[in-house]
Amino acid sequence: MSHEGNLVVERRTKLGSLHSRKLRKAGIIPANVYGHHEPTASVSVSEEILTPLIHSGTRVVNLEFEGKTSKALVREVQWDTLGQKIRHVDLMRVDPNEKLTLEVHVELKGTAPGVLAGGVLDHEMRSLTVECLAIAIPDSIIIKVGHLEIGGVIHVRDVEAPPDTKILNHPELVVVQVKKHVEEDLLLAPAEGGELPEIVGRKVKEEAAEETPAKK
Amino acid sequence: MALMPKRVKYRKSQRGRIRGEATRGNTVSFGDFGLQCLQPGYVRAQTIEACRVAAMQYIRGDGKLYIRIFPHKPCTARPLETRMGKGKGEPDHWVAVVKKGTVMFEVAGLPQDAARECFARVAYKLPIKVRLVGRRPGE
């Protein structure tokens, strides 16, 4: 089951991008708390506390907000362009025994014999949509690929769901397969001189010009 | 043959400016590791092809390479030893415009050390600073 962390948040009174930018410079991340028919609250959280929690894969946190403690799901994380710093977090209030629908990472275990025989492992679905209790969110869904030969396929229907978890994806979708390796031509083909792409509308214009006689 | 559009609306384009950072195509989406650029610039079609060859020579069927940029922009050039004037030059080559943060290449099926080695070879070919990136937590 996913780890739980504690998160102390404070209400944000000054809203807007300017104030959010100032907060980020001071090492504080703007966030929003919503859900359970309670009013949405703009809050802020310390970057030092939040960043390790996100990197450890925490999904549900014990939220301390204005003297009350409740459980919240980290619904969405916004990153900067280079993916190094967190810019914003959405926290959704949840009941511990409430059923949630969320994406869970797929982890492959073992080495496929097909890969050793020269095939290529194609991991097509890296996460699966599951329905589970808020207190029982799995860290990942483990799929054993130790038996996959070349041409072997694991569909969603073949995946064993963790206890108290239901996989919602279409059962016929391919999660992972071992494909036959296709040799690519590595060498550079000589560039053909003067080759240009077709220009949209050029032919129509030229034909029209030929049909209409030039004005004198 | 280097990459090139099949059909275009105009033969020539103005140079323009590369402003801002990449807000799309800045995450590893297909493979396990990616090569992210740290500064804006133009990458020629021939350079992309050279990168592909360098990467494929290293991967050799152990993994899969994804190229996530395409040279959409035509660049013109004047013939050698001609005087200035007489209008804009003729289309010479095609470039991909990349912004800071764009993930240009991705590999799947390689461990991190091998991906780093593979992208080090690719980085030699590129005219811009790049770095290796993995998937973001939770993706």
CSV table of C-alpha atoms in Angstrom, one decimal:
chain,number,residue,atom,x,y,z
A,1,MET,CA,0.0,0.0,0.0
A,2,SER,CA,1.2,3.5,-0.7
A,3,HIS,CA,2.9,5.5,2.1
A,4,GLU,CA,1.1,8.1,4.0
A,5,GLY,CA,2.7,11.4,5.0
A,6,ASN,CA,1.7,14.4,7.1
A,7,LEU,CA,1.2,17.7,5.5
A,8,VAL,CA,0.6,21.0,7.3
A,9,VAL,CA,-1.0,23.6,5.1
A,10,GLU,CA,-1.8,27.2,5.7
A,11,ARG,CA,-4.5,29.3,4.1
A,12,ARG,CA,-3.4,31.7,1.4
A,13,THR,CA,-4.9,35.1,1.6
A,14,LYS,CA,-3.1,36.7,-1.3
A,15,LEU,CA,-4.1,35.0,-4.5
A,16,GLY,CA,-2.9,35.4,-8.1
A,17,SER,CA,0.2,34.6,-10.1
A,18,LEU,CA,2.3,37.4,-8.7
A,19,HIS,CA,1.8,36.3,-5.1
A,20,SER,CA,2.3,32.7,-6.1
A,21,ARG,CA,5.6,33.6,-7.8
A,22,LYS,CA,6.7,35.3,-4.6
A,23,LEU,CA,5.7,32.3,-2.5
A,24,ARG,CA,7.7,30.0,-4.7
A,25,LYS,CA,10.8,32.2,-4.4
A,26,ALA,CA,10.4,31.9,-0.6
A,27,GLY,CA,10.3,28.1,-0.8
A,28,ILE,CA,6.6,27.7,-0.4
A,29,ILE,CA,4.3,25.9,-2.9
A,30,PRO,CA,0.8,27.1,-3.6
A,31,ALA,CA,-1.9,24.4,-3.4
A,32,ASN,CA,-5.6,24.0,-3.5
A,33,VAL,CA,-7.8,21.8,-1.3
A,34,TYR,CA,-11.2,20.8,-2.5
A,35,GLY,CA,-13.8,18.0,-2.4
A,36,HIS,CA,-16.5,16.5,-0.1
A,37,HIS,CA,-18.9,19.4,-0.7
A,38,GLU,CA,-16.8,21.7,1.3
A,39,PRO,CA,-15.6,25.1,0.0
A,40,THR,CA,-12.4,25.1,-2.0
A,41,ALA,CA,-9.5,26.6,-0.1
A,42,SER,CA,-6.3,28.1,-1.5
A,43,VAL,CA,-3.5,27.0,0.7
A,44,SER,CA,0.3,26.9,0.8
A,45,VAL,CA,2.7,24.2,1.8
A,46,SER,CA,6.4,24.1,2.5
A,47,GLU,CA,8.5,22.9,-0.4
A,48,GLU,CA,10.9,21.0,1.9
A,49,ILE,CA,8.1,18.8,3.2
A,50,LEU,CA,6.1,18.3,0.0
A,51,THR,CA,8.9,17.5,-2.5
A,52,PRO,CA,10.2,14.4,-0.6
A,53,LEU,CA,6.6,13.2,-0.2
A,54,ILE,CA,5.9,13.4,-3.9
A,55,HIS,CA,9.3,11.8,-4.8
A,56,SER,CA,8.5,8.9,-2.5
A,57,GLY,CA,5.3,8.1,-4.3
A,58,THR,CA,2.9,9.2,-1.5
A,59,ARG,CA,-0.7,9.4,-2.8
A,60,VAL,CA,-2.7,10.0,0.4
A,61,VAL,CA,-1.6,12.5,3.0
A,62,ASN,CA,-2.9,13.4,6.5
A,63,LEU,CA,-3.8,17.0,6.0
A,64,GLU,CA,-3.5,19.4,8.9
A,65,PHE,CA,-5.5,22.5,8.0
A,66,GLU,CA,-6.9,25.2,10.5
A,67,GLY,CA,-6.7,22.8,13.4
A,68,LYS,CA,-8.5,19.9,11.7
A,69,THR,CA,-6.9,16.7,10.4
A,70,SER,CA,-8.3,15.0,7.4
A,71,LYS,CA,-7.2,12.7,4.6
A,72,ALA,CA,-6.4,14.1,1.2
A,73,LEU,CA,-5.4,12.6,-2.1
A,74,VAL,CA,-2.6,14.2,-4.1
A,75,ARG,CA,-4.7,14.6,-7.2
A,76,GLU,CA,-2.4,16.6,-9.5
A,77,VAL,CA,1.2,17.9,-9.4
A,78,GLN,CA,2.4,20.7,-11.7
A,79,TRP,CA,6.1,20.8,-12.5
A,80,ASP,CA,8.3,23.4,-14.0
A,81,THR,CA,9.5,23.1,-17.6
A,82,LEU,CA,12.5,21.1,-16.7
A,83,GLY,CA,10.6,18.8,-14.3
A,84,GLN,CA,12.8,19.6,-11.4
A,85,LYS,CA,10.6,21.8,-9.1
A,86,ILE,CA,7.0,21.5,-8.1
A,87,ARG,CA,4.9,24.6,-9.0
A,88,HIS,CA,1.4,23.6,-7.7
A,89,VAL,CA,-0.4,20.8,-6.1
A,90,ASP,CA,-4.1,19.8,-6.0
A,91,LEU,CA,-5.3,18.1,-2.9
A,92,MET,CA,-8.7,16.3,-2.8
A,93,ARG,CA,-10.3,15.6,0.5
A,94,VAL,CA,-11.2,11.9,0.8
A,95,ASP,CA,-12.9,9.6,3.2
A,96,PRO,CA,-10.7,6.7,4.3
A,97,ASN,CA,-13.3,4.2,3.2
A,98,GLU,CA,-14.4,5.9,0.1
A,99,LYS,CA,-13.8,4.3,-3.3
A,100,LEU,CA,-11.5,6.2,-5.6
A,101,THR,CA,-10.7,5.9,-9.3
A,102,LEU,CA,-7.1,6.7,-10.0
A,103,GLU,CA,-4.1,5.7,-12.1
A,104,VAL,CA,-1.6,3.2,-10.6
A,105,HIS,CA,1.9,2.7,-12.1
A,106,VAL,CA,2.7,-0.7,-13.7
A,107,GLU,CA,6.0,-2.3,-12.6
A,108,LEU,CA,7.5,-5.2,-14.6
A,109,LYS,CA,9.4,-7.9,-12.8
A,110,GLY,CA,11.8,-10.4,-14.2
A,111,THR,CA,13.6,-10.8,-17.6
A,112,ALA,CA,11.6,-12.0,-20.5
A,113,PRO,CA,13.2,-15.0,-22.3
A,114,GLY,CA,12.0,-13.4,-25.6
A,115,VAL,CA,14.2,-10.4,-24.9
A,116,LEU,CA,17.3,-12.7,-24.4
A,117,ALA,CA,16.4,-14.4,-27.7
A,118,GLY,CA,16.6,-11.0,-29.5
A,119,GLY,CA,13.1,-9.6,-29.1
A,120,VAL,CA,12.2,-6.1,-27.9
A,121,LEU,CA,10.0,-5.6,-24.8
A,122,ASP,CA,7.2,-3.1,-25.6
A,123,HIS,CA,5.7,-1.7,-22.4
A,124,GLU,CA,2.6,-0.1,-23.9
A,125,MET,CA,0.6,0.8,-20.8
A,126,ARG,CA,2.7,2.2,-18.0
A,127,SER,CA,-0.3,2.8,-15.7
A,128,LEU,CA,-3.7,1.3,-15.2
A,129,THR,CA,-6.9,2.9,-14.0
A,130,VAL,CA,-8.1,1.2,-10.8
A,131,GLU,CA,-10.9,1.5,-8.3
A,132,CYS,CA,-9.8,1.1,-4.7
A,133,LEU,CA,-10.3,2.3,-1.2
A,134,ALA,CA,-8.5,5.5,-0.2
A,135,ILE,CA,-6.6,3.7,2.5
A,136,ALA,CA,-5.6,0.8,0.3
A,137,ILE,CA,-4.1,2.5,-2.8
A,138,PRO,CA,-1.4,0.1,-4.2
A,139,ASP,CA,2.1,1.5,-4.8
A,140,SER,CA,2.2,-0.3,-8.1
A,141,ILE,CA,0.7,-3.2,-10.0
A,142,ILE,CA,3.4,-5.8,-10.5
A,143,ILE,CA,3.4,-7.9,-13.7
A,144,LYS,CA,5.8,-10.8,-14.0
A,145,VAL,CA,7.3,-11.0,-17.5
A,146,GLY,CA,9.5,-14.0,-16.8
A,147,HIS,CA,7.6,-16.2,-19.2
A,148,LEU,CA,7.2,-14.0,-22.2
A,149,GLU,CA,8.7,-15.4,-25.4
A,150,ILE,CA,8.8,-13.5,-28.7
A,151,GLY,CA,5.2,-12.7,-29.7
A,152,GLY,CA,4.0,-13.2,-26.1
A,153,VAL,CA,1.4,-10.7,-24.9
A,154,ILE,CA,0.0,-9.7,-21.6
A,155,HIS,CA,-3.5,-8.1,-21.8
A,156,VAL,CA,-5.3,-6.2,-19.1
A,157,ARG,CA,-7.5,-9.3,-18.5
A,158,ASP,CA,-4.3,-11.3,-17.6
A,159,VAL,CA,-3.2,-8.8,-14.9
A,160,GLU,CA,-3.8,-9.9,-11.4
A,161,ALA,CA,-5.3,-6.9,-9.5
A,162,PRO,CA,-4.0,-6.3,-5.9
A,163,PRO,CA,-6.5,-7.2,-3.1
A,164,ASP,CA,-9.6,-4.9,-2.8
A,165,THR,CA,-8.7,-3.3,-6.2
A,166,LYS,CA,-10.6,-3.4,-9.4
A,167,ILE,CA,-8.9,-2.7,-12.8
A,168,LEU,CA,-11.2,-0.5,-15.0
A,169,ASN,CA,-9.3,-0.6,-18.3
A,170,HIS,CA,-10.7,-2.5,-21.3
A,171,PRO,CA,-9.7,-6.2,-20.8
A,172,GLU,CA,-8.5,-6.5,-24.4
A,173,LEU,CA,-5.9,-3.7,-24.2
A,174,VAL,CA,-2.2,-4.8,-24.4
A,175,VAL,CA,-0.1,-3.9,-21.3
A,176,VAL,CA,3.2,-5.5,-22.4
A,177,GLN,CA,4.5,-7.6,-25.2
A,178,VAL,CA,7.7,-8.9,-26.7
A,179,LYS,CA,8.0,-8.0,-30.3
A,180,LYS,CA,10.4,-9.4,-32.9
A,181,HIS,CA,13.2,-7.0,-33.5
A,182,VAL,CA,13.1,-5.4,-36.9
A,183,GLU,CA,16.5,-4.3,-38.3
A,184,GLU,CA,16.6,-0.7,-39.2
A,185,ASP,CA,18.8,0.7,-42.0
A,186,LEU,CA,21.5,2.6,-40.0
A,187,LEU,CA,23.2,4.1,-43.0
A,188,LEU,CA,22.5,7.5,-44.3
A,189,ALA,CA,20.9,7.5,-47.7
A,190,PRO,CA,22.4,10.1,-50.0
A,191,ALA,CA,20.2,13.2,-50.1
A,192,GLU,CA,18.5,13.7,-53.4
A,193,GLY,CA,19.4,17.2,-54.7
A,194,GLY,CA,16.7,19.7,-55.4
A,195,GLU,CA,13.9,17.7,-53.9
A,196,LEU,CA,11.2,19.9,-52.3
A,197,PRO,CA,7.9,19.1,-50.7
A,198,GLU,CA,4.7,19.7,-52.5
A,199,ILE,CA,3.2,23.1,-51.9
A,200,VAL,CA,-0.4,23.2,-51.0
A,201,GLY,CA,-2.6,25.0,-53.6
A,202,ARG,CA,0.3,25.4,-56.1
A,203,LYS,CA,-1.1,23.1,-58.7
A,204,VAL,CA,-4.6,24.7,-58.7
A,205,LYS,CA,-3.1,28.2,-59.1
A,206,GLU,CA,-0.9,27.1,-62.0
A,207,GLU,CA,-3.7,25.4,-63.8
A,208,ALA,CA,-6.0,28.5,-63.4
A,209,ALA,CA,-3.2,30.7,-64.7
A,210,GLU,CA,-2.8,28.5,-67.8
A,211,GLU,CA,-6.6,28.5,-68.6
A,212,THR,CA,-7.0,32.3,-68.2
A,213,PRO,CA,-5.3,34.3,-71.0
A,214,ALA,CA,-2.9,37.0,-69.9
A,215,LYS,CA,-4.4,40.5,-69.9
A,216,LYS,CA,-3.0,42.9,-72.4
B,1,MET,CA,17.2,10.6,-46.4
B,2,ALA,CA,16.9,13.3,-43.8
B,3,LEU,CA,13.4,14.2,-42.5
B,4,MET,CA,11.3,16.7,-44.4
B,5,PRO,CA,7.6,17.6,-44.6
B,6,LYS,CA,5.6,16.0,-47.4
B,7,ARG,CA,3.5,19.1,-48.1
B,8,VAL,CA,3.9,22.7,-47.1
B,9,LYS,CA,1.8,25.8,-47.5
B,10,TYR,CA,4.7,28.1,-48.2
B,11,ARG,CA,8.2,27.4,-49.6
B,12,LYS,CA,10.0,29.9,-47.3
B,13,SER,CA,9.4,31.1,-43.8
B,14,GLN,CA,10.6,34.1,-41.8
B,15,ARG,CA,13.2,33.4,-39.1
B,16,GLY,CA,11.1,34.5,-36.1
B,17,ARG,CA,12.3,34.3,-32.5
B,18,ILE,CA,12.3,31.4,-30.1
B,19,ARG,CA,10.6,32.8,-27.0
B,20,GLY,CA,9.7,31.1,-23.7
B,21,GLU,CA,10.0,27.5,-22.6
B,22,ALA,CA,8.4,24.3,-23.8
B,23,THR,CA,5.0,23.9,-22.3
B,24,ARG,CA,4.3,20.8,-24.4
B,25,GLY,CA,6.5,17.9,-25.2
B,26,ASN,CA,8.6,18.5,-22.1
B,27,THR,CA,8.0,15.1,-20.4
B,28,VAL,CA,9.1,11.6,-21.1
B,29,SER,CA,6.0,10.1,-22.6
B,30,PHE,CA,7.0,7.0,-24.6
B,31,GLY,CA,10.2,5.5,-23.3
B,32,ASP,CA,12.0,5.2,-20.0
B,33,PHE,CA,14.6,8.0,-20.4
B,34,GLY,CA,14.7,11.1,-22.6
B,35,LEU,CA,17.1,13.7,-23.8
B,36,GLN,CA,15.9,17.2,-22.8
B,37,CYS,CA,17.4,20.4,-24.2
B,38,LEU,CA,18.4,23.1,-21.8
B,39,GLN,CA,18.5,26.0,-24.3
B,40,PRO,CA,16.5,27.0,-27.4
B,41,GLY,CA,17.8,26.5,-30.8
B,42,TYR,CA,17.5,25.0,-34.3
B,43,VAL,CA,18.2,21.3,-35.0
B,44,ARG,CA,18.8,20.5,-38.6
B,45,ALA,CA,17.2,17.5,-40.3
B,46,GLN,CA,20.7,16.1,-41.1
B,47,THR,CA,21.6,16.5,-37.4
B,48,ILE,CA,18.5,14.5,-36.3
B,49,GLU,CA,19.4,11.8,-38.8
B,50,ALA,CA,23.0,11.7,-37.5
B,51,CYS,CA,21.6,11.5,-33.9
B,52,ARG,CA,19.3,8.6,-35.0
B,53,VAL,CA,22.2,6.7,-36.5
B,54,ALA,CA,24.5,7.3,-33.5
B,55,ALA,CA,21.7,6.1,-31.1
B,56,MET,CA,20.7,3.1,-33.2
B,57,GLN,CA,24.4,2.0,-33.5
B,58,TYR,CA,24.5,1.9,-29.7
B,59,ILE,CA,21.1,0.4,-29.1
B,60,ARG,CA,21.4,-2.4,-31.7
B,61,GLY,CA,18.1,-4.0,-31.1
B,62,ASP,CA,18.2,-3.9,-27.3
B,63,GLY,CA,15.8,-1.1,-27.1
B,64,LYS,CA,13.6,1.3,-28.9
B,65,LEU,CA,14.3,4.9,-29.9
B,66,TYR,CA,11.7,7.6,-30.2
B,67,ILE,CA,12.3,10.8,-32.1
B,68,ARG,CA,10.0,13.5,-30.8
B,69,ILE,CA,11.0,16.5,-32.9
B,70,PHE,CA,10.4,17.1,-36.6
B,71,PRO,CA,12.0,19.7,-39.0
B,72,HIS,CA,9.0,21.7,-40.0
B,73,LYS,CA,10.8,25.0,-40.7
B,74,PRO,CA,12.5,25.7,-44.1
B,75,CYS,CA,15.8,27.7,-44.0
B,76,THR,CA,17.1,29.5,-47.0
B,77,ALA,CA,20.6,30.2,-48.1
B,78,ARG,CA,22.3,32.4,-50.7
B,79,PRO,CA,24.6,30.7,-53.3
B,80,LEU,CA,28.3,31.2,-52.7
B,81,GLU,CA,30.1,34.2,-54.1
B,82,THR,CA,26.9,36.1,-55.0
B,83,ARG,CA,26.2,39.8,-54.2
B,84,MET,CA,23.7,40.9,-51.6
B,85,GLY,CA,20.2,41.8,-52.8
B,86,LYS,CA,18.0,40.1,-55.5
B,87,GLY,CA,15.6,38.8,-52.9
B,88,LYS,CA,15.6,36.1,-50.4
B,89,GLY,CA,17.7,33.0,-51.0
B,90,GLU,CA,16.4,29.6,-52.0
B,91,PRO,CA,15.3,26.9,-49.5
B,92,ASP,CA,18.5,25.1,-48.4
B,93,HIS,CA,17.7,22.8,-45.4
B,94,TRP,CA,15.0,22.1,-42.8
B,95,VAL,CA,15.2,22.6,-39.1
B,96,ALA,CA,13.3,21.7,-36.0
B,97,VAL,CA,12.7,24.6,-33.6
B,98,VAL,CA,13.3,23.5,-30.1
B,99,LYS,CA,12.5,25.4,-26.9
B,100,LYS,CA,14.1,25.0,-23.5
B,101,GLY,CA,12.7,21.9,-21.9
B,102,THR,CA,11.8,20.0,-25.1
B,103,VAL,CA,12.3,16.2,-24.9
B,104,MET,CA,13.9,15.5,-28.2
B,105,PHE,CA,14.7,11.8,-28.1
B,106,GLU,CA,13.5,8.9,-25.8
B,107,VAL,CA,14.7,5.4,-25.4
B,108,ALA,CA,12.8,2.4,-24.0
B,109,GLY,CA,14.1,-1.0,-22.9
B,110,LEU,CA,17.6,0.2,-21.8
B,111,PRO,CA,18.9,0.5,-18.2
B,112,GLN,CA,19.9,4.0,-17.0
B,113,ASP,CA,23.6,3.5,-17.5
B,114,ALA,CA,23.1,2.4,-21.1
B,115,ALA,CA,20.6,5.2,-21.8
B,116,ARG,CA,23.2,7.7,-20.5
B,117,GLU,CA,25.9,6.3,-22.7
B,118,CYS,CA,23.6,6.2,-25.7
B,119,PHE,CA,22.5,9.9,-25.2
B,120,ALA,CA,26.1,11.0,-24.6
B,121,ARG,CA,26.8,9.9,-28.2
B,122,VAL,CA,23.8,11.7,-29.4
B,123,ALA,CA,24.7,14.9,-27.4
B,124,TYR,CA,28.0,15.1,-29.3
B,125,LYS,CA,26.0,15.6,-32.5
B,126,LEU,CA,23.7,18.3,-31.2
B,127,PRO,CA,24.4,22.1,-31.3
B,128,ILE,CA,22.6,22.7,-27.9
B,129,LYS,CA,23.1,21.8,-24.3
B,130,VAL,CA,21.1,18.7,-23.2
B,131,ARG,CA,20.5,16.5,-20.2
B,132,LEU,CA,19.2,13.0,-19.4
B,133,VAL,CA,15.8,12.9,-17.8
B,134,GLY,CA,13.7,10.1,-16.5
B,135,ARG,CA,9.9,9.9,-15.9
B,136,ARG,CA,8.5,12.2,-13.3
B,137,PRO,CA,7.3,10.7,-10.0
B,138,GLY,CA,3.8,9.3,-10.4
B,139,GLU,CA,3.9,9.1,-14.3
